[in-house]
Amino acid sequence: QVQLVESGGGSVQAGGSLRLSCAASGVSYCMGWFRQAPGKEREGVSTINRDGSTRYADSVKGRFTISRDNTKNTLTLQMNSLAPEDTATYYCAADGSAWPCRVMWGFEYWGQGTQVTVSS
């Protein structure tokens, strides 16, 4: 069982930046960020495997950067050039295998989420 705790959400104006962090209670091979806006399905934002390989949703490429510290079991999402459509609850996710990171689906462990609100 891996517990995940997100932090760093908040409110920002369009064009601004936020940095999300996730603290994991144990080691996971694959970690990622997902988001869910009101009335929409949860979508994958970015994933990173323990070997450092990453994937990004097309909507965030060039604006968001995912990273992890394997020594501290932490995950970070640096979000720049934020837009109102980035408004959502952001969730940290983790899994013991590499496959969920490749397909951005099927994660076993989830955090409670942190709210990100971007105003125009």
Coordinates of N, CA and C in Angstrom, one line a residue:
Q1 N 0.8 -1.2 0.0 CA 0.0 0.0 0.0 C 0.9 1.2 0.0
V2 N 0.6 2.1 -0.9 CA 1.4 3.4 -1.0 C 0.4 4.5 -0.8
Q3 N 0.7 5.4 0.1 CA -0.1 6.6 0.4 C 0.6 7.8 -0.3
L4 N -0.3 8.6 -0.9 CA 0.2 9.8 -1.7 C -0.5 11.0 -1.2
V5 N 0.3 12.1 -0.9 CA -0.2 13.3 -0.4 C 0.3 14.4 -1.3
E6 N -0.7 15.1 -2.0 CA -0.4 16.2 -2.8 C -0.3 17.6 -2.1
S7 N 0.4 18.5 -2.6 CA 0.4 19.9 -2.1 C 0.8 20.8 -3.2
G8 N 0.6 22.1 -3.0 CA 1.0 23.1 -3.9 C 0.0 23.7 -4.8
G9 N -1.3 23.2 -4.7 CA -2.3 23.8 -5.5 C -2.7 25.2 -5.0
G10 N -3.5 25.9 -5.8 CA -3.9 27.2 -5.4 C -4.5 28.0 -6.6
S11 N -4.6 29.3 -6.4 CA -5.2 30.1 -7.5 C -4.2 31.0 -8.1
V12 N -4.2 31.1 -9.4 CA -3.2 32.0 -10.1 C -3.9 32.6 -11.3
Q13 N -3.4 33.7 -11.8 CA -3.9 34.3 -13.0 C -3.3 33.6 -14.2
A14 N -4.0 33.7 -15.3 CA -3.5 33.1 -16.6 C -2.1 33.6 -16.9
G15 N -1.2 32.7 -17.3 CA 0.1 33.1 -17.6 C 1.1 32.8 -16.4
G16 N 0.5 32.5 -15.3 CA 1.3 32.3 -14.1 C 1.8 30.9 -14.0
S17 N 2.4 30.6 -12.9 CA 3.0 29.3 -12.6 C 2.6 28.7 -11.2
L18 N 2.6 27.4 -11.2 CA 2.4 26.7 -9.9 C 3.3 25.5 -9.9
R19 N 3.6 25.0 -8.7 CA 4.4 23.8 -8.6 C 3.7 22.9 -7.7
L20 N 3.3 21.7 -8.2 CA 2.7 20.7 -7.4 C 3.7 19.7 -6.9
S21 N 3.5 19.2 -5.7 CA 4.3 18.2 -5.1 C 3.5 17.0 -4.6
C22 N 4.1 15.9 -4.6 CA 3.4 14.7 -4.1 C 4.4 13.9 -3.3
A23 N 4.1 13.6 -2.1 CA 4.9 12.8 -1.2 C 4.4 11.4 -1.1
A24 N 5.2 10.4 -1.4 CA 4.8 9.0 -1.4 C 5.3 8.3 -0.2
S25 N 4.5 7.4 0.4 CA 5.0 6.7 1.6 C 5.9 5.5 1.2
G26 N 6.0 5.1 0.0 CA 6.8 4.0 -0.4 C 7.3 4.2 -1.8
V27 N 8.1 3.3 -2.3 CA 8.7 3.3 -3.6 C 7.7 2.8 -4.7
S28 N 7.6 3.6 -5.8 CA 6.8 3.1 -6.9 C 7.6 3.3 -8.2
Y29 N 7.4 2.3 -9.1 CA 8.2 2.4 -10.3 C 7.6 3.5 -11.2
C30 N 6.3 3.6 -11.2 CA 5.7 4.6 -12.1 C 4.9 5.6 -11.3
M31 N 5.0 6.9 -11.6 CA 4.2 7.9 -11.0 C 3.7 8.9 -12.0
G32 N 2.6 9.5 -11.6 CA 2.1 10.5 -12.6 C 1.1 11.5 -12.0
W33 N 0.7 12.4 -12.9 CA -0.3 13.4 -12.5 C -1.5 13.3 -13.4
F34 N -2.7 13.4 -12.8 CA -3.9 13.4 -13.6 C -4.7 14.6 -13.1
R35 N -5.7 15.0 -13.9 CA -6.5 16.1 -13.5 C -8.0 15.8 -13.9
Q36 N -8.9 16.4 -13.1 CA -10.3 16.3 -13.4 C -11.0 17.7 -13.2
A37 N -11.5 18.2 -14.3 CA -12.3 19.4 -14.2 C -13.7 19.1 -14.0
P38 N -14.5 20.0 -13.4 CA -15.9 19.8 -13.2 C -16.7 19.4 -14.4
G39 N -17.4 18.3 -14.3 CA -18.2 17.8 -15.5 C -17.4 17.1 -16.5
K40 N -16.1 16.8 -16.3 CA -15.3 16.1 -17.2 C -14.7 14.9 -16.6
E41 N -14.2 14.0 -17.5 CA -13.5 12.8 -17.0 C -12.1 13.1 -16.6
R42 N -11.6 12.3 -15.7 CA -10.2 12.4 -15.3 C -9.3 12.1 -16.5
E43 N -8.3 13.0 -16.7 CA -7.4 12.8 -17.8 C -5.9 12.8 -17.3
G44 N -5.1 12.1 -18.1 CA -3.7 12.0 -17.7 C -3.0 13.3 -18.2
V45 N -2.1 13.8 -17.3 CA -1.4 15.0 -17.6 C 0.1 14.7 -17.9
S46 N 0.7 13.9 -17.1 CA 2.1 13.5 -17.3 C 2.4 12.3 -16.4
T47 N 3.3 11.5 -16.9 CA 3.8 10.4 -16.1 C 5.3 10.3 -16.2
I48 N 5.9 9.6 -15.2 CA 7.4 9.4 -15.2 C 7.7 8.1 -14.5
N49 N 8.5 7.3 -15.2 CA 9.0 6.1 -14.7 C 10.2 6.3 -13.8
R50 N 10.6 5.3 -13.1 CA 11.7 5.4 -12.2 C 13.0 5.6 -12.9
D51 N 13.0 5.2 -14.2 CA 14.2 5.4 -15.0 C 14.3 6.8 -15.6
G52 N 13.2 7.6 -15.3 CA 13.2 9.0 -15.8 C 12.5 9.2 -17.1
S53 N 12.0 8.2 -17.7 CA 11.3 8.3 -19.0 C 9.9 9.0 -18.7
T54 N 9.5 9.9 -19.5 CA 8.4 10.7 -19.3 C 7.4 10.7 -20.4
R55 N 6.1 11.0 -20.1 CA 5.1 11.2 -21.1 C 4.3 12.4 -20.7
Y56 N 3.8 13.2 -21.7 CA 3.0 14.3 -21.5 C 1.7 14.3 -22.4
A57 N 0.6 14.8 -21.8 CA -0.5 15.1 -22.7 C -0.2 16.2 -23.6
D58 N -0.7 16.1 -24.8 CA -0.5 17.2 -25.8 C -0.8 18.6 -25.3
S59 N -1.8 18.7 -24.5 CA -2.3 20.0 -24.0 C -1.3 20.7 -23.1
V60 N -0.4 19.9 -22.5 CA 0.5 20.5 -21.6 C 2.0 20.5 -22.0
K61 N 2.3 19.9 -23.2 CA 3.6 19.8 -23.7 C 4.2 21.2 -23.8
G62 N 5.4 21.4 -23.3 CA 6.1 22.6 -23.4 C 5.8 23.6 -22.3
R63 N 4.8 23.3 -21.5 CA 4.4 24.2 -20.4 C 4.6 23.5 -19.1
F64 N 4.4 22.2 -19.0 CA 4.5 21.5 -17.7 C 5.7 20.6 -17.8
T65 N 6.4 20.4 -16.6 CA 7.5 19.6 -16.5 C 7.3 18.7 -15.3
I66 N 7.5 17.4 -15.5 CA 7.3 16.4 -14.4 C 8.8 16.0 -14.0
S67 N 8.9 15.8 -12.7 CA 10.2 15.2 -12.2 C 9.9 14.4 -10.9
R68 N 10.9 13.7 -10.5 CA 10.8 12.9 -9.3 C 12.2 12.8 -8.6
D69 N 12.1 12.6 -7.3 CA 13.3 12.4 -6.5 C 13.2 11.0 -5.9
N70 N 13.9 10.0 -6.5 CA 13.7 8.6 -6.0 C 14.3 8.4 -4.6
T71 N 15.2 9.3 -4.2 CA 15.7 9.1 -2.8 C 14.7 9.6 -1.8
K72 N 13.9 10.5 -2.2 CA 12.9 11.0 -1.2 C 11.5 10.6 -1.5
N73 N 11.3 9.8 -2.6 CA 9.9 9.3 -3.0 C 9.0 10.5 -3.2
T74 N 9.4 11.5 -3.9 CA 8.6 12.7 -4.2 C 8.4 12.9 -5.7
L75 N 7.3 13.5 -6.0 CA 7.0 13.7 -7.4 C 6.6 15.2 -7.5
T76 N 7.0 15.8 -8.6 CA 6.8 17.3 -8.7 C 6.2 17.6 -10.1
L77 N 5.4 18.5 -10.2 CA 4.9 19.0 -11.5 C 5.0 20.5 -11.5
Q78 N 5.9 21.0 -12.4 CA 6.1 22.4 -12.6 C 5.2 22.9 -13.7
M79 N 4.3 23.8 -13.4 CA 3.3 24.2 -14.4 C 3.5 25.7 -14.7
N80 N 3.9 25.9 -15.9 CA 4.1 27.3 -16.4 C 3.0 27.7 -17.5
S81 N 2.9 29.0 -17.7 CA 2.0 29.5 -18.7 C 0.6 28.9 -18.5
L82 N 0.2 28.9 -17.3 CA -1.1 28.3 -17.0 C -2.3 29.1 -17.7
A83 N -3.3 28.3 -18.1 CA -4.5 28.9 -18.8 C -5.7 28.5 -18.0
P84 N -6.8 29.2 -18.2 CA -8.1 28.8 -17.5 C -8.5 27.4 -17.7
E85 N -8.2 26.8 -18.9 CA -8.5 25.4 -19.2 C -7.7 24.4 -18.4
D86 N -6.7 24.9 -17.7 CA -5.9 24.0 -16.8 C -6.6 23.9 -15.4
T87 N -7.6 24.7 -15.2 CA -8.3 24.6 -13.9 C -8.9 23.2 -13.7
A88 N -8.6 22.6 -12.6 CA -9.0 21.2 -12.3 C -8.5 20.8 -10.9
T89 N -9.0 19.7 -10.5 CA -8.4 19.0 -9.3 C -7.3 18.1 -9.9
Y90 N -6.1 18.2 -9.3 CA -4.9 17.5 -9.8 C -4.6 16.4 -8.8
Y91 N -4.4 15.2 -9.4 CA -4.2 14.0 -8.6 C -2.8 13.4 -8.8
C92 N -2.2 13.0 -7.8 CA -0.9 12.2 -7.9 C -1.3 10.7 -7.9
A93 N -0.6 10.0 -8.8 CA -0.9 8.5 -8.9 C 0.4 7.8 -8.9
A94 N 0.4 6.5 -8.5 CA 1.6 5.7 -8.5 C 1.2 4.2 -8.7
D95 N 2.2 3.5 -9.3 CA 2.0 2.1 -9.5 C 3.3 1.3 -9.5
G96 N 3.2 0.1 -9.2 CA 4.5 -0.7 -9.1 C 5.0 -1.2 -10.4
S97 N 4.3 -1.0 -11.5 CA 4.8 -1.5 -12.8 C 5.0 -0.3 -13.7
A98 N 5.7 -0.6 -14.8 CA 6.0 0.5 -15.8 C 4.8 0.8 -16.7
W99 N 4.0 -0.2 -16.9 CA 2.9 -0.1 -18.0 C 2.0 1.1 -17.8
P100 N 1.5 1.4 -16.6 CA 0.6 2.6 -16.5 C 1.2 3.9 -17.0
C101 N 2.5 4.0 -16.8 CA 3.2 5.2 -17.3 C 3.2 5.3 -18.8
R102 N 3.3 4.2 -19.5 CA 3.3 4.2 -20.9 C 1.9 4.5 -21.5
V103 N 0.9 4.1 -20.9 CA -0.5 4.2 -21.4 C -1.3 5.3 -20.7
M104 N -0.7 5.9 -19.6 CA -1.4 6.9 -18.8 C -2.7 6.4 -18.3
W105 N -2.7 5.2 -17.8 CA -4.0 4.6 -17.4 C -3.6 3.4 -16.5
G106 N -4.6 3.1 -15.6 CA -4.4 1.8 -14.8 C -3.6 1.9 -13.5
F107 N -3.4 3.1 -13.0 CA -2.7 3.3 -11.8 C -3.4 2.7 -10.6
E108 N -2.6 2.1 -9.6 CA -3.2 1.5 -8.5 C -3.5 2.4 -7.3
Y109 N -2.6 3.4 -7.1 CA -2.6 4.2 -5.9 C -2.9 5.7 -6.3
W110 N -3.7 6.3 -5.5 CA -4.1 7.7 -5.8 C -4.1 8.6 -4.6
G111 N -3.8 9.8 -4.8 CA -3.9 10.8 -3.7 C -5.2 11.4 -3.7
Q112 N -5.5 12.3 -2.7 CA -6.8 12.9 -2.6 C -7.0 14.1 -3.5
G113 N -6.0 14.6 -4.1 CA -6.1 15.7 -5.0 C -5.9 17.1 -4.4
T114 N -5.5 18.0 -5.3 CA -5.2 19.4 -4.9 C -5.8 20.3 -6.0
Q115 N -6.5 21.3 -5.6 CA -7.2 22.2 -6.5 C -6.3 23.2 -7.2
V116 N -6.4 23.3 -8.5 CA -5.7 24.4 -9.2 C -6.7 25.2 -9.9
T117 N -6.7 26.5 -9.7 CA -7.7 27.4 -10.3 C -6.9 28.5 -11.1
V118 N -7.2 28.6 -12.3 CA -6.5 29.7 -13.2 C -7.6 30.6 -13.7
S119 N -7.4 31.9 -13.3 CA -8.4 32.9 -13.7 C -7.9 33.7 -14.9
S120 N -8.8 34.1 -15.7 CA -8.4 34.9 -16.9 C -8.3 36.4 -16.7

